[in-house]
Amino acid sequence: MTERIPGLFVTGSDTGVGKSVAAAWLAGHLNARYWKPVQSGLEEESDSMLVARLAGMEAGSVFPETYRLNAPLSPHESARRDGVEIRLEAFRLPDAGDAPLVVEGAGGVLVPLNARDKMVDLMVRLALPVVVVARTALGTINHTLLTLEALRHRKLEVIGVILSGPPNRVNREAIVGFGGVELLAELPWLDPLDRERLAAVAPWDGVAWERLRRRLGR
Ligand SMILES: Nc1ncnc2c1ncn2[C@@H]1O[C@H](COP(=O)(O)OP(=O)(O)OP(=O)(O)O)[C@@H](O)[C@H]1O
Ligand SMILES: [Mg+2]
């Protein structure tokens, strides 16, 4: 498929795998805007703030979250504790104009949003092609292949994978080979993690990145 797309949905094989860091890398390289529909946990720096900082984005390039939930828990439980019910109908893809939109999920694809719907149901509603962020460490092959199966089962288009962590050739080749996916980038562990170091990470050398840029009009 090569038609024009308005943006990407960044999901992950798990929580804490580096979705926000990957979203910042994407937003920086694509000069994109960013939206986090569901933020669980408001005590520390929010994902919107982290991405804006790491991508050097102006505040106006970050769309407000639809749900801001207090506890750093699965959205269904965090919402319950706040006395809120997450409703799929409440989500509207923001209009980013000519800029691509990078959307970041919460947790992985099957985390519940309420008593019925999961994150993947929101992904189907938004209908954006998907980027999967995965760890490089042991365990990642299983988690990533399960995530890819769940996405394809719902007919969501998978654009590619971004790996996060110390490079591991064996795991990378297994994910690409068994998953039938392309690699967009391998983000090494950056210490310190800052805007300059993240911007300096080059896309994976292959056709996937250039094809994605064209489809996003970049
Ligand atoms: N490539 C990296 N280099 C250095 N630190 C990283 C990298 N990737 C992730 N981290 C660290 O791990 C933390 C978790 O990463 P990140 O916030 O991107 O995960 P996430 O998948 O977005 O989590 P959540 O499910 O909470 O949205 C980051 O705040 C950062 O400190
Ligand atoms: Mg995040």
Coordinates of N, CA and C and ligand atoms in Angstrom, one line a residue:
M1 N 0.8 -1.2 0.0 CA 0.0 0.0 0.0 C 0.9 1.2 0.0
T2 N 0.5 2.2 -0.8 CA 1.4 3.4 -0.9 C 0.6 4.7 -0.8
E3 N -0.7 4.6 -0.5 CA -1.5 5.9 -0.5 C -1.1 6.8 0.6
R4 N -1.4 8.0 0.5 CA -1.1 9.1 1.5 C -1.8 8.8 2.8
I5 N -1.1 9.0 3.9 CA -1.6 8.8 5.2 C -1.4 10.0 6.0
P6 N -2.4 10.3 7.0 CA -2.2 11.5 7.8 C -1.3 11.4 9.0
G7 N -1.0 10.2 9.4 CA -0.2 10.0 10.5 C 0.0 8.6 10.9
L8 N 0.5 8.4 12.1 CA 0.8 7.0 12.6 C 0.3 6.8 14.0
F9 N 0.0 5.6 14.4 CA -0.3 5.3 15.7 C 0.9 4.5 16.3
V10 N 1.5 5.0 17.3 CA 2.7 4.3 17.9 C 2.2 3.4 19.1
T11 N 2.3 2.1 19.0 CA 2.0 1.3 20.1 C 3.3 0.5 20.5
G12 N 3.1 -0.3 21.5 CA 4.3 -1.0 22.0 C 4.0 -2.4 22.4
S13 N 5.0 -3.2 22.6 CA 4.9 -4.6 23.0 C 4.5 -4.7 24.5
D14 N 4.6 -3.5 25.2 CA 4.4 -3.5 26.6 C 4.5 -2.1 27.1
T15 N 4.2 -1.8 28.3 CA 4.3 -0.5 28.9 C 5.8 -0.2 29.1
G16 N 6.2 1.0 29.0 CA 7.6 1.3 29.4 C 8.7 0.8 28.4
V17 N 8.3 0.4 27.2 CA 9.3 -0.1 26.2 C 10.0 1.0 25.4
G18 N 9.5 2.2 25.5 CA 10.1 3.3 24.8 C 9.2 3.9 23.7
K19 N 7.9 3.8 23.9 CA 7.0 4.4 22.9 C 7.2 5.9 22.8
S20 N 7.3 6.5 24.0 CA 7.4 8.0 23.9 C 8.7 8.5 23.3
V21 N 9.7 7.7 23.6 CA 11.0 8.1 23.1 C 11.0 7.9 21.5
A22 N 10.4 6.8 21.1 CA 10.3 6.5 19.7 C 9.3 7.5 19.0
A23 N 8.3 7.9 19.7 CA 7.4 8.9 19.2 C 8.1 10.3 19.0
A24 N 8.9 10.6 20.0 CA 9.7 11.8 19.9 C 10.7 11.8 18.7
W25 N 11.3 10.6 18.6 CA 12.2 10.4 17.4 C 11.5 10.6 16.1
L26 N 10.3 10.0 16.0 CA 9.5 10.1 14.8 C 9.1 11.5 14.6
A27 N 8.6 12.2 15.6 CA 8.1 13.5 15.5 C 9.2 14.5 15.0
G28 N 10.4 14.3 15.6 CA 11.6 15.1 15.3 C 12.0 14.9 13.8
H29 N 12.0 13.6 13.4 CA 12.5 13.4 12.0 C 11.4 13.7 11.0
L30 N 10.2 13.7 11.3 CA 9.1 14.0 10.4 C 8.5 15.4 10.5
N31 N 9.0 16.1 11.5 CA 8.4 17.4 11.8 C 6.9 17.3 12.0
A32 N 6.6 16.4 12.8 CA 5.2 16.0 13.0 C 4.6 16.7 14.3
R33 N 3.3 16.5 14.4 CA 2.6 16.9 15.7 C 2.3 15.7 16.4
Y34 N 1.9 15.9 17.7 CA 1.8 14.7 18.6 C 0.5 14.8 19.4
W35 N 0.0 13.6 19.6 CA -1.2 13.4 20.5 C -1.2 12.2 21.3
K36 N -1.4 12.3 22.6 CA -1.6 11.2 23.5 C -3.0 11.1 23.9
P37 N -3.8 10.3 23.4 CA -5.3 10.3 23.7 C -5.6 10.0 25.2
V38 N -4.8 9.0 25.8 CA -5.1 8.6 27.2 C -3.8 8.7 28.0
Q39 N -3.7 9.6 28.9 CA -2.6 9.7 29.8 C -3.0 9.1 31.2
S40 N -2.3 8.0 31.6 CA -2.5 7.4 32.9 C -1.3 7.8 33.8
G41 N -1.5 8.6 34.8 CA -0.4 8.9 35.7 C -0.1 10.4 35.4
L42 N -0.3 11.2 36.4 CA -0.1 12.7 36.2 C 1.0 13.2 37.2
E43 N 1.6 12.3 38.0 CA 2.5 12.8 39.0 C 3.8 13.2 38.4
E44 N 4.3 12.4 37.4 CA 5.6 12.7 36.8 C 5.4 13.5 35.5
E45 N 6.5 13.7 34.8 CA 6.4 14.4 33.5 C 5.5 13.5 32.6
S46 N 4.5 14.2 32.0 CA 3.5 13.5 31.1 C 4.2 13.1 29.8
D47 N 3.6 12.2 29.1 CA 4.2 11.8 27.8 C 4.3 13.0 26.9
S48 N 3.2 13.8 26.9 CA 3.2 15.0 26.0 C 4.4 15.9 26.3
M49 N 4.7 16.1 27.6 CA 5.8 16.9 28.0 C 7.1 16.3 27.6
L50 N 7.2 15.0 27.8 CA 8.5 14.3 27.5 C 8.7 14.4 26.0
V51 N 7.7 14.1 25.2 CA 7.9 14.1 23.7 C 8.2 15.5 23.2
A52 N 7.5 16.5 23.8 CA 7.8 17.9 23.4 C 9.2 18.2 23.7
R53 N 9.7 17.8 24.8 CA 11.1 18.1 25.2 C 12.1 17.4 24.3
L54 N 11.8 16.1 24.1 CA 12.8 15.3 23.3 C 12.8 15.6 21.9
A55 N 11.7 16.1 21.4 CA 11.6 16.4 19.9 C 11.8 17.9 19.7
G56 N 11.9 18.7 20.7 CA 12.0 20.1 20.6 C 10.8 20.8 19.9
M57 N 9.6 20.3 20.3 CA 8.4 20.8 19.7 C 7.9 22.0 20.5
E58 N 7.2 22.9 19.8 CA 6.5 24.0 20.4 C 5.3 23.4 21.1
A59 N 4.8 24.1 22.1 CA 3.6 23.6 22.8 C 2.4 23.5 21.9
G60 N 2.3 24.3 20.9 CA 1.2 24.3 19.9 C 1.2 23.0 19.1
S61 N 2.3 22.3 19.0 CA 2.4 21.1 18.2 C 1.9 19.9 18.9
V62 N 1.6 20.0 20.2 CA 1.1 18.9 21.0 C -0.4 19.1 21.3
F63 N -1.2 18.2 20.9 CA -2.7 18.3 21.1 C -3.0 17.8 22.5
P64 N -4.0 18.4 23.1 CA -4.4 18.0 24.5 C -4.9 16.5 24.6
E65 N -4.6 15.9 25.6 CA -5.1 14.5 25.9 C -6.6 14.5 26.0
T66 N -7.3 13.5 25.5 CA -8.7 13.4 25.7 C -9.0 13.0 27.1
Y67 N -8.2 12.1 27.7 CA -8.4 11.7 29.1 C -7.1 11.8 29.8
R68 N -7.1 12.5 30.9 CA -6.0 12.7 31.8 C -6.3 12.0 33.2
L69 N -5.7 10.9 33.4 CA -6.1 10.1 34.6 C -5.0 10.1 35.6
N70 N -5.3 10.1 36.9 CA -4.4 10.3 37.9 C -3.4 9.2 38.2
A71 N -3.9 8.0 38.3 CA -3.1 6.9 38.8 C -2.3 6.2 37.6
P72 N -1.0 5.9 37.8 CA -0.2 5.3 36.7 C -0.5 3.8 36.6
L73 N -1.7 3.5 36.2 CA -2.3 2.1 36.1 C -2.9 1.9 34.7
S74 N -3.3 0.7 34.5 CA -4.1 0.5 33.2 C -5.2 1.5 33.1
P75 N -5.5 2.0 31.9 CA -6.5 3.1 31.8 C -7.9 2.7 32.4
H76 N -8.3 1.5 32.3 CA -9.6 1.1 32.8 C -9.7 1.3 34.3
E77 N -8.6 1.0 35.0 CA -8.6 1.1 36.5 C -8.3 2.5 36.9
S78 N -7.4 3.2 36.2 CA -7.1 4.5 36.5 C -8.4 5.4 36.4
A79 N -9.1 5.1 35.3 CA -10.4 5.9 35.1 C -11.4 5.6 36.2
R80 N -11.5 4.3 36.5 CA -12.5 3.9 37.5 C -12.2 4.6 38.8
R81 N -10.9 4.7 39.2 CA -10.5 5.4 40.4 C -10.8 6.9 40.4
D82 N -10.8 7.5 39.2 CA -11.1 8.9 39.0 C -12.6 9.1 38.8
G83 N -13.4 8.0 38.8 CA -14.8 8.2 38.6 C -15.2 8.6 37.2
V84 N -14.4 8.1 36.2 CA -14.6 8.5 34.8 C -14.8 7.2 34.0
E85 N -15.6 7.3 33.0 CA -15.7 6.2 32.1 C -15.1 6.6 30.7
I86 N -14.1 5.9 30.2 CA -13.5 6.2 28.9 C -14.5 5.7 27.9
R87 N -14.9 6.6 27.0 CA -15.8 6.3 25.9 C -15.1 6.4 24.5
L88 N -15.2 5.4 23.7 CA -14.6 5.5 22.4 C -15.1 6.6 21.6
E89 N -16.4 7.0 21.7 CA -17.0 8.1 21.0 C -16.3 9.4 21.3
A90 N -15.7 9.5 22.4 CA -15.1 10.8 22.8 C -13.8 11.1 22.0
F91 N -13.2 10.1 21.4 CA -12.0 10.4 20.7 C -12.2 10.8 19.2
R92 N -11.6 12.0 18.9 CA -11.6 12.5 17.5 C -10.2 12.8 17.1
L93 N -9.8 12.3 16.0 CA -8.4 12.5 15.5 C -8.3 14.0 15.3
P94 N -7.3 14.6 16.0 CA -7.1 16.1 15.8 C -6.6 16.4 14.4
D95 N -7.0 17.6 13.9 CA -6.6 18.0 12.6 C -5.2 18.7 12.7
A96 N -4.2 18.0 12.2 CA -2.8 18.5 12.2 C -2.5 19.3 11.0
G97 N -3.4 19.6 10.2 CA -3.1 20.4 9.0 C -2.2 19.6 8.0
D98 N -1.2 20.3 7.5 CA -0.2 19.6 6.6 C 0.8 18.7 7.3
A99 N 0.9 18.8 8.6 CA 1.9 18.1 9.3 C 1.4 16.6 9.6
P100 N 2.3 15.7 9.6 CA 1.9 14.3 10.0 C 1.6 14.3 11.5
L101 N 0.7 13.4 11.9 CA 0.3 13.3 13.3 C 0.9 12.0 13.9
V102 N 1.6 12.1 15.0 CA 2.1 10.9 15.7 C 1.2 10.8 16.9
V103 N 0.5 9.6 17.0 CA -0.4 9.3 18.1 C 0.2 8.2 19.0
E104 N 0.2 8.4 20.3 CA 0.8 7.3 21.1 C -0.2 6.7 22.0
G105 N -0.3 5.4 22.0 CA -1.2 4.7 22.9 C -0.7 4.7 24.3
A106 N -1.4 3.9 25.1 CA -1.0 3.7 26.5 C -0.8 2.2 26.7
G107 N 0.3 1.8 27.3 CA 0.6 0.4 27.4 C 0.7 -0.3 26.1
G108 N 0.1 -1.5 26.0 CA 0.2 -2.3 24.8 C -1.2 -2.4 24.1
V109 N -1.4 -3.2 23.1 CA -2.6 -3.2 22.3 C -3.8 -3.7 23.0
L110 N -3.6 -4.6 24.0 CA -4.8 -5.2 24.6 C -5.1 -4.7 26.0
V111 N -4.5 -3.5 26.4 CA -4.9 -3.0 27.7 C -6.3 -2.4 27.6
P112 N -7.1 -2.7 28.7 CA -8.5 -2.3 28.7 C -8.6 -0.7 28.9
L113 N -9.6 -0.2 28.2 CA -10.0 1.2 28.4 C -11.2 1.4 29.3
N114 N -12.0 0.3 29.3 CA -13.3 0.3 30.1 C -13.7 -1.1 30.2
A115 N -14.9 -1.4 30.6 CA -15.3 -2.8 30.8 C -15.4 -3.6 29.5
R116 N -15.4 -2.9 28.4 CA -15.6 -3.6 27.1 C -14.5 -3.4 26.1
D117 N -14.0 -2.2 26.0 CA -13.1 -1.8 24.9 C -11.6 -1.9 25.3
K118 N -10.8 -2.2 24.4 CA -9.3 -2.2 24.6 C -8.6 -1.2 23.7
M119 N -7.4 -0.9 24.0 CA -6.6 0.1 23.2 C -6.7 -0.2 21.7
V120 N -6.7 -1.5 21.3 CA -6.8 -1.8 19.9 C -8.1 -1.4 19.3
D121 N -9.2 -1.3 20.1 CA -10.5 -0.8 19.6 C -10.4 0.7 19.2
L122 N -9.6 1.4 20.1 CA -9.4 2.8 19.7 C -8.5 2.9 18.5
M123 N -7.6 2.0 18.3 CA -6.7 2.1 17.1 C -7.6 1.8 15.9
V124 N -8.5 0.9 15.9 CA -9.4 0.6 14.8 C -10.2 1.8 14.5
R125 N -10.7 2.5 15.6 CA -11.6 3.7 15.4 C -10.8 4.8 14.7
L126 N -9.5 5.0 15.1 CA -8.7 6.1 14.5 C -8.2 5.7 13.1
A127 N -8.0 4.4 12.9 CA -7.7 3.9 11.5 C -6.4 4.4 11.0
L128 N -5.4 4.6 11.8 CA -4.1 5.0 11.4 C -3.2 3.8 11.2
P129 N -2.3 3.8 10.3 CA -1.3 2.7 10.2 C -0.4 2.7 11.5
V130 N 0.1 1.6 11.9 CA 0.7 1.4 13.2 C 2.2 1.2 13.1
V131 N 2.9 1.8 14.1 CA 4.3 1.5 14.3 C 4.4 0.8 15.7
V132 N 5.1 -0.3 15.7 CA 5.2 -1.1 17.0 C 6.6 -0.9 17.6
V133 N 6.6 -0.4 18.8 CA 7.9 -0.2 19.5 C 8.2 -1.4 20.4
A134 N 9.3 -2.0 20.3 CA 9.7 -3.2 21.1 C 11.0 -3.1 21.7
R135 N 11.2 -3.8 22.8 CA 12.5 -3.9 23.4 C 13.5 -4.7 22.5
T136 N 14.8 -4.6 22.8 CA 15.7 -5.4 22.1 C 16.0 -6.7 23.0
A137 N 15.7 -6.6 24.3 CA 16.1 -7.7 25.2 C 15.3 -9.0 25.1
L138 N 15.8 -10.0 25.8 CA 15.2 -11.3 25.9 C 13.7 -11.2 26.2
G139 N 12.9 -11.9 25.5 CA 11.5 -11.8 25.7 C 10.8 -11.0 24.6
T140 N 11.5 -10.2 23.9 CA 10.9 -9.3 23.0 C 10.3 -10.1 21.7
I141 N 10.9 -11.2 21.4 CA 10.4 -11.9 20.2 C 8.9 -12.3 20.4
N142 N 8.7 -12.9 21.5 CA 7.3 -13.4 21.8 C 6.3 -12.2 21.9
H143 N 6.7 -11.2 22.7 CA 5.8 -10.0 22.9 C 5.5 -9.3 21.6
T144 N 6.6 -9.2 20.8 CA 6.4 -8.4 19.5 C 5.6 -9.2 18.5
L145 N 5.8 -10.5 18.4 CA 5.0 -11.3 17.4 C 3.6 -11.4 17.9
L146 N 3.3 -11.5 19.2 CA 1.9 -11.5 19.7 C 1.2 -10.1 19.3
T147 N 2.0 -9.1 19.5 CA 1.4 -7.7 19.2 C 1.1 -7.6 17.7
L148 N 2.0 -8.1 16.8 CA 1.7 -8.1 15.4 C 0.5 -8.9 15.0
E149 N 0.4 -10.1 15.6 CA -0.8 -10.9 15.4 C -2.1 -10.2 15.7
A150 N -2.1 -9.6 16.9 CA -3.3 -8.9 17.3 C -3.7 -7.8 16.4
L151 N -2.7 -7.0 15.9 CA -3.0 -5.9 15.0 C -3.5 -6.4 13.6
R152 N -2.9 -7.5 13.1 CA -3.3 -8.0 11.8 C -4.7 -8.7 11.9
H153 N -4.9 -9.3 13.0 CA -6.3 -9.9 13.2 C -7.4 -8.8 13.1
R154 N -7.0 -7.6 13.4 CA -8.0 -6.5 13.3 C -7.8 -5.7 12.0
K155 N -7.0 -6.2 11.1 CA -6.8 -5.6 9.8 C -6.2 -4.2 9.9
L156 N -5.4 -4.0 10.9 CA -4.7 -2.7 11.0 C -3.4 -2.9 10.2
E157 N -3.0 -1.8 9.5 CA -1.8 -1.9 8.7 C -0.6 -1.6 9.6
V158 N 0.4 -2.5 9.5 CA 1.6 -2.3 10.3 C 2.7 -1.7 9.4
I159 N 3.1 -0.5 9.7 CA 4.1 0.2 8.9 C 5.5 -0.4 9.2
G160 N 5.8 -0.7 10.5 CA 7.1 -1.2 10.8 C 7.3 -1.2 12.3
V161 N 8.5 -1.6 12.7 CA 8.9 -1.8 14.1 C 10.1 -0.8 14.4
I162 N 10.0 -0.2 15.6 CA 11.2 0.5 16.1 C 11.7 -0.3 17.3
L163 N 13.0 -0.6 17.3 CA 13.5 -1.3 18.4 C 14.2 -0.3 19.4
S164 N 14.1 -0.6 20.7 CA 14.6 0.3 21.7 C 15.5 -0.4 22.6
G165 N 16.7 0.0 22.8 CA 17.7 -0.6 23.7 C 18.9 -1.1 23.0
P166 N 19.8 -1.7 23.8 CA 21.1 -2.1 23.2 C 20.9 -3.1 22.0
P167 N 21.5 -2.8 20.9 CA 21.2 -3.6 19.7 C 21.4 -5.1 19.9
N168 N 20.5 -5.9 19.4 CA 20.6 -7.4 19.5 C 20.2 -8.0 18.2
R169 N 21.2 -8.4 17.4 CA 21.0 -8.8 16.0 C 20.1 -10.0 15.9
V170 N 20.3 -11.0 16.8 CA 19.4 -12.2 16.8 C 18.0 -11.9 17.0
N171 N 17.7 -11.0 18.0 CA 16.3 -10.7 18.2 C 15.7 -9.8 17.1
R172 N 16.5 -8.9 16.6 CA 16.1 -8.1 15.5 C 15.7 -9.0 14.2
E173 N 16.6 -9.9 13.9 CA 16.3 -10.7 12.7 C 15.1 -11.6 12.9
A174 N 14.9 -12.1 14.1 CA 13.7 -12.9 14.4 C 12.5 -12.2 14.3
I175 N 12.4 -10.9 14.8 CA 11.2 -10.1 14.7 C 10.9 -9.8 13.2
V176 N 11.9 -9.4 12.5 CA 11.7 -9.0 11.1 C 11.3 -10.2 10.3
G177 N 12.0 -11.3 10.5 CA 11.7 -12.6 9.8 C 10.4 -13.2 10.1
F178 N 10.2 -13.6 11.3 CA 9.0 -14.2 11.8 C 7.8 -13.3 11.7
G179 N 8.0 -12.0 12.0 CA 6.9 -11.0 12.0 C 6.6 -10.5 10.6
G180 N 7.5 -10.7 9.6 CA 7.2 -10.2 8.3 C 7.0 -8.7 8.3
V181 N 7.9 -8.0 9.1 CA 7.8 -6.6 9.2 C 9.1 -5.9 8.8
E182 N 9.0 -4.6 8.6 CA 10.2 -3.9 8.3 C 10.6 -3.1 9.5
L183 N 11.9 -2.8 9.5 CA 12.5 -2.1 10.7 C 12.6 -0.6 10.2
L184 N 12.1 0.3 11.1 CA 12.2 1.7 10.8 C 13.4 2.4 11.5
A185 N 13.7 1.9 12.7 CA 14.9 2.4 13.4 C 15.2 1.5 14.6
E186 N 16.5 1.6 15.0 CA 17.0 0.9 16.2 C 17.5 2.1 17.0
L187 N 16.8 2.3 18.1 CA 17.2 3.4 19.0 C 18.0 2.8 20.1
P188 N 19.3 3.1 20.2 CA 20.2 2.6 21.2 C 19.8 3.2 22.5
W189 N 20.3 2.6 23.6 CA 20.1 3.2 24.9 C 21.0 4.5 25.0
L190 N 20.3 5.6 25.2 CA 21.0 6.9 25.2 C 21.2 7.4 26.6
D191 N 22.4 7.8 26.9 CA 22.8 8.2 28.3 C 23.7 9.4 28.2
P192 N 23.3 10.6 28.5 CA 21.9 10.9 28.9 C 20.9 10.9 27.7
L193 N 19.7 10.8 28.0 CA 18.6 10.8 27.0 C 18.3 12.3 26.8
D194 N 18.7 12.8 25.6 CA 18.3 14.2 25.4 C 18.0 14.4 23.9
R195 N 17.6 15.6 23.6 CA 17.1 15.9 22.3 C 18.2 15.8 21.2
E196 N 19.4 16.2 21.5 CA 20.5 16.2 20.5 C 20.9 14.7 20.2
R197 N 21.0 13.9 21.2 CA 21.4 12.5 21.0 C 20.3 11.7 20.3
L198 N 19.0 12.0 20.6 CA 17.9 11.3 19.9 C 17.9 11.7 18.4
A199 N 18.0 13.0 18.2 CA 18.0 13.5 16.8 C 19.1 12.9 16.0
A200 N 20.2 12.6 16.6 CA 21.4 12.1 15.9 C 21.2 10.6 15.5
V201 N 20.2 9.9 16.0 CA 20.0 8.5 15.6 C 19.4 8.5 14.2
A202 N 20.1 7.8 13.3 CA 19.6 7.7 11.9 C 18.5 6.6 11.7
P203 N 17.6 6.8 10.8 CA 16.7 5.7 10.5 C 17.4 4.5 10.0
W204 N 16.8 3.4 10.1 CA 17.4 2.1 9.6 C 17.5 2.2 8.1
D205 N 18.7 1.7 7.7 CA 19.0 1.9 6.2 C 18.1 0.8 5.5
G206 N 17.1 1.3 4.8 CA 16.3 0.4 4.0 C 15.2 1.2 3.3
V207 N 14.3 0.6 2.6 CA 13.3 1.3 1.9 C 12.1 1.7 2.8
A208 N 11.9 1.1 3.9 CA 10.7 1.3 4.7 C 10.6 2.8 5.2
W209 N 11.8 3.4 5.6 CA 11.7 4.7 6.1 C 11.4 5.7 5.0
E210 N 12.0 5.6 3.8 CA 11.7 6.5 2.7 C 10.3 6.4 2.2
R211 N 9.8 5.1 2.2 CA 8.4 4.9 1.8 C 7.4 5.6 2.8
L212 N 7.7 5.5 4.1 CA 6.9 6.1 5.1 C 6.9 7.6 4.9
R213 N 8.1 8.2 4.7 CA 8.1 9.7 4.5 C 7.3 10.1 3.3
R214 N 7.4 9.4 2.2 CA 6.6 9.8 1.1 C 5.1 9.7 1.4
R215 N 4.7 8.7 2.1 CA 3.3 8.5 2.4 C 2.7 9.6 3.3
L216 N 3.7 10.1 4.1 CA 3.3 11.2 5.0 C 3.4 12.6 4.4
G217 N 3.9 12.6 3.1 CA 4.1 13.9 2.4 C 5.3 14.6 2.9
R218 N 6.3 13.8 3.4 CA 7.5 14.5 3.9 C 8.8 14.2 3.1
Ligands
LIG1 N1 16.5 4.7 23.9 C1 16.5 5.1 25.2 N2 17.6 5.6 25.7 C2 17.5 5.9 27.0 N3 16.5 5.8 27.8 C3 15.4 5.3 27.3 C4 15.3 4.9 26.0 N4 14.0 4.4 25.7 C5 13.4 4.6 26.9 N5 14.2 5.1 27.9 C6 13.8 5.3 29.3 O1 12.8 4.5 29.6 C7 11.7 5.3 30.0 C8 10.4 4.6 29.5 O2 10.4 4.9 28.1 P1 9.1 5.5 27.5 O3 8.5 6.6 28.4 O4 9.4 6.0 26.1 O5 8.1 4.2 27.5 P2 6.6 4.1 27.0 O6 6.5 2.9 26.2 O7 6.2 5.4 26.3 O8 5.9 4.0 28.4 P3 4.3 4.3 28.7 O9 3.6 2.9 28.5 O10 4.3 4.7 30.1 O11 3.8 5.3 27.7 C9 11.9 6.7 29.5 O12 11.3 7.7 30.3 C10 13.4 6.8 29.5 O13 13.9 7.2 30.8
MG2 MG 4.8 6.8 26.8

